CSV table of C-alpha atoms and ligand atoms in Angstrom, one decimal:
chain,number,residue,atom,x,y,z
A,1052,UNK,CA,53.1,49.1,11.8
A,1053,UNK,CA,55.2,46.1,13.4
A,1054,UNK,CA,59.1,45.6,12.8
A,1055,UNK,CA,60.7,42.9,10.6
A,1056,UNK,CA,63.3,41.4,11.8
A,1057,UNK,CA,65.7,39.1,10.2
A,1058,UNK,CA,68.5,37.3,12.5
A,1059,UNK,CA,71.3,36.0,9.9
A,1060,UNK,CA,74.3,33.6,10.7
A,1061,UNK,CA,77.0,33.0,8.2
A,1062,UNK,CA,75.6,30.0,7.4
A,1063,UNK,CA,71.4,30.7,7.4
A,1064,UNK,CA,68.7,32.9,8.6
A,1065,UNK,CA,67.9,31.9,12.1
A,1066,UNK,CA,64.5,34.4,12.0
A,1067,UNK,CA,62.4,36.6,10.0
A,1068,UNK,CA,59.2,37.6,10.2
A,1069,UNK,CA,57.2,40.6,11.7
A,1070,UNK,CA,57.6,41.2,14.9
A,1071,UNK,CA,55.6,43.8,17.6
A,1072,UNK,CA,59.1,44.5,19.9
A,1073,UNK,CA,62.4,43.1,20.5
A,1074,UNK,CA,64.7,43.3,23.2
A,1075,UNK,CA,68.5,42.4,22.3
A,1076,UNK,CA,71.6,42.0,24.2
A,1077,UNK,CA,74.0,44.9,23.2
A,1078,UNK,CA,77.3,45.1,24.3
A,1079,UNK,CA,76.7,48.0,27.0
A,1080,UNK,CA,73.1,46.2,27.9
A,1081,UNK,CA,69.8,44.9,27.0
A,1082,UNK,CA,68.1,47.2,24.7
A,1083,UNK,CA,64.2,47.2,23.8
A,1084,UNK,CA,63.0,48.2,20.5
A,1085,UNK,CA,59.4,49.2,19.4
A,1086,UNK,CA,58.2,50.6,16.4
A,1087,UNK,CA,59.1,53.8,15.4
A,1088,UNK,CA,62.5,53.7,16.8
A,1089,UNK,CA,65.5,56.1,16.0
A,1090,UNK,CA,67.9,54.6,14.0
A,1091,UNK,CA,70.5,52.5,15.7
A,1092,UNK,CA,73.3,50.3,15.1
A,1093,UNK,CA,75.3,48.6,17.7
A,1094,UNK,CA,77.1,45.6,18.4
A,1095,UNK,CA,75.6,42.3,20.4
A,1096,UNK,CA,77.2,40.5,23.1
A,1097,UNK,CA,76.6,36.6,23.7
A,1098,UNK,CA,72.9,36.8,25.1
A,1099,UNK,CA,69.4,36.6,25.1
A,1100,UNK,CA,67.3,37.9,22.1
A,1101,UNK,CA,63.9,38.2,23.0
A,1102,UNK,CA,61.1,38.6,20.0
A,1103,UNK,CA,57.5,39.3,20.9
A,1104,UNK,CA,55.0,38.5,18.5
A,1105,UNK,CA,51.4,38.5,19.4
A,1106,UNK,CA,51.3,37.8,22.6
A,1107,UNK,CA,54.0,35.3,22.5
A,1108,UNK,CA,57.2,35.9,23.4
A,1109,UNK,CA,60.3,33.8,22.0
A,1110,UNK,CA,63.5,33.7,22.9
A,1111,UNK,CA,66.7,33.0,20.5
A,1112,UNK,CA,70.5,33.1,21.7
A,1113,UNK,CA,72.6,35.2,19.7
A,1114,UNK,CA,76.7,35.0,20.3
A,1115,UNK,CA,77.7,38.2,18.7
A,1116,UNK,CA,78.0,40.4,15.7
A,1117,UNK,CA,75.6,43.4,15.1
A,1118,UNK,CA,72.4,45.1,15.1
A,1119,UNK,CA,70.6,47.7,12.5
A,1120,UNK,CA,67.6,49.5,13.3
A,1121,UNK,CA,66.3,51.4,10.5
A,1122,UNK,CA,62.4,52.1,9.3
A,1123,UNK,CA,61.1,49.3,11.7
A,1124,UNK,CA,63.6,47.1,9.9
A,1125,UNK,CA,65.9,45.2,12.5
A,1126,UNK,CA,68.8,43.7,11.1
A,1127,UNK,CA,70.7,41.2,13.2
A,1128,UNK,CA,73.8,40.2,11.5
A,1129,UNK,CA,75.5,37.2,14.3
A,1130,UNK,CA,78.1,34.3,14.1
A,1131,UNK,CA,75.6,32.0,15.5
A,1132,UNK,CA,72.0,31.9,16.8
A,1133,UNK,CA,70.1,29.4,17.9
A,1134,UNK,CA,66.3,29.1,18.6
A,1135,UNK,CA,65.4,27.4,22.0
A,1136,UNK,CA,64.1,23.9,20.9
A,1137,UNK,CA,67.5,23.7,19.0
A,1138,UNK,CA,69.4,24.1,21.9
A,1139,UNK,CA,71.5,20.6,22.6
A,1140,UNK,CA,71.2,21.2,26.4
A,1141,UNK,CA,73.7,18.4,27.1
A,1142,UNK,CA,76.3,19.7,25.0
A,1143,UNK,CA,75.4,22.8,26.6
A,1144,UNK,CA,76.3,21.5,30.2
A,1145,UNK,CA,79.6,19.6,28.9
A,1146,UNK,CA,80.6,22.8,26.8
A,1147,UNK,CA,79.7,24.8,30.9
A,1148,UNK,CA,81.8,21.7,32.8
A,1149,UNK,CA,84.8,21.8,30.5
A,1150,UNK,CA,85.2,25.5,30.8
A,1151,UNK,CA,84.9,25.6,34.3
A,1152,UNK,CA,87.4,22.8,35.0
A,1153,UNK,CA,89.8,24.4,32.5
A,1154,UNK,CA,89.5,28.0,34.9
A,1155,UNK,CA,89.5,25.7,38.3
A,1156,UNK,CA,92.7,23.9,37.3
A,1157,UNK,CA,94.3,27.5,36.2
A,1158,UNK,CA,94.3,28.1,32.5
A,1159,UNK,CA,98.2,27.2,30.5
A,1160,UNK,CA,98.0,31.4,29.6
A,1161,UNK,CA,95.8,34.1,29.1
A,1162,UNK,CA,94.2,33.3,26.1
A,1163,UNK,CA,93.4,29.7,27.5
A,1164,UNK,CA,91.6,31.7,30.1
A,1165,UNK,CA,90.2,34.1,27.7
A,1166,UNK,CA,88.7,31.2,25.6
A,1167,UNK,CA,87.3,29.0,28.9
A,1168,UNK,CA,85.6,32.4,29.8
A,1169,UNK,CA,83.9,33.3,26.4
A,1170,UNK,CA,83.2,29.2,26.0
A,1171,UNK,CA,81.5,29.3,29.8
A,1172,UNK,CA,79.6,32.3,29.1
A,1173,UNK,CA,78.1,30.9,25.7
A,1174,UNK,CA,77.2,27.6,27.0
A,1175,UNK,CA,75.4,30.0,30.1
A,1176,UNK,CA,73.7,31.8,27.6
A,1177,UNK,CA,72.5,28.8,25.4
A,1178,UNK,CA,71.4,26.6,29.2
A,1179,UNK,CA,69.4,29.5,29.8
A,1180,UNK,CA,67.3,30.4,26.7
A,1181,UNK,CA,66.8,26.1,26.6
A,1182,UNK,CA,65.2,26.9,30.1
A,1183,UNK,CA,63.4,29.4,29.2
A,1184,UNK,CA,61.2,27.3,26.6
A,1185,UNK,CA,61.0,25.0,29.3
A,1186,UNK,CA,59.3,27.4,31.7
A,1187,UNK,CA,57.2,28.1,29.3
A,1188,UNK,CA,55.5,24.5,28.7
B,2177,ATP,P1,80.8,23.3,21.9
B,2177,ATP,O1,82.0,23.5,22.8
B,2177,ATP,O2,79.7,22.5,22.4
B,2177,ATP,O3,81.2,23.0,20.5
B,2177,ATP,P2,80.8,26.1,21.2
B,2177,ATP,O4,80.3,27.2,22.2
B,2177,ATP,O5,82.2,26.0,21.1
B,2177,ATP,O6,80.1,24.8,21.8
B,2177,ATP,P3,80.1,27.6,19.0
B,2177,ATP,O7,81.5,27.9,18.4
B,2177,ATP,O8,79.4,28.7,19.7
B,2177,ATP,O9,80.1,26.3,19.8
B,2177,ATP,O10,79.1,27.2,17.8
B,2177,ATP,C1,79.5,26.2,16.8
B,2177,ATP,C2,78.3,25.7,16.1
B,2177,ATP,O11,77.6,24.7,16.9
B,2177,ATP,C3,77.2,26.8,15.8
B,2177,ATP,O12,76.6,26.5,14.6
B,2177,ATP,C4,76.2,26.6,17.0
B,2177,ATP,O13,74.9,27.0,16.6
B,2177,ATP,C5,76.3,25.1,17.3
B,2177,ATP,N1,76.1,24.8,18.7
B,2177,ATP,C6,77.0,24.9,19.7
B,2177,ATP,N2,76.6,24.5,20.9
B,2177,ATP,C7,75.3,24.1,20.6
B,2177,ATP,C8,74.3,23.5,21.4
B,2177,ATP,N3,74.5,23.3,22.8
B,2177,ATP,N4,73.1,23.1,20.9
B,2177,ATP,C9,72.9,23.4,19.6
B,2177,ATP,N5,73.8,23.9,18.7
B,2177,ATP,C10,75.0,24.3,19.2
């Protein structure tokens, strides 16, 4: 029996479909589920969210929010995610360069540097799943 998945945003549902094993950034870690797996919820860092599906394997970026493993059902409730061919790699890399100027030219305060940090690491996240599509090709 495979799991369904369904990866929700605020705004639409990025993903759902039957799926033979994920593997999800948690907070503390990647984790890998297969079917048959004890019941877990736990949060998601910014990160890679591999699905594998027939032989295929796909990759979405998820930024957040939370996961629920129950009876093969994986719920993945996240304030964005984004499929690979979505991925604006440009805005990605001007998202990466502003950050990255904003922590070389020392950040006003704290949360300046807090938000160049979590901005750097989400475009990170989305130029690598875009490069992982094109690896694939
Ligand atoms: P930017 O600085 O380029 O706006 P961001 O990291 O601040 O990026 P988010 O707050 O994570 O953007 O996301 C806002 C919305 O824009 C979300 O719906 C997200 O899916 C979309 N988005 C952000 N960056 C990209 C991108 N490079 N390609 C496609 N969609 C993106």
């Amino acid at each position: 029996m495979p799991l369904h998945l369904e990866v929700i945003t605020p705004e639409r549902k990025v993903y759902e479909d039957d799926v033979d094993m994920v593997v999800a950034p948690a907070t503390d870690g990647y984790v890998g589920i297969l079917p048959h797996h004890a019941p877990l919820f736990t949060t998601l860092g910014p990160g890679e969210f591999k699905v594998k599906r027939g032989g295929i394997e796909e990759v979405l970026a998820v930024f957040g929010g939370f996961m629920d493993v129950r009876a093969d059902r994986v719920v993945v409730l996240t304030d964005a995610a984004e499929h690979a061919e979505e991925i604006d790699a440009t805005r990605a890399q001007e998202a990466r360069d502003r950050a990255q100027q904003v922590l070389a030219a020392g950040p006003a305060s704290a949360a300046d540097e807090q938000r160049a940090r979590a901005e750097l690491q989400r475009a990170l996240v989305r130029l690598r799943v875009s490069e992982s599509r094109r690896r694939r090709r």
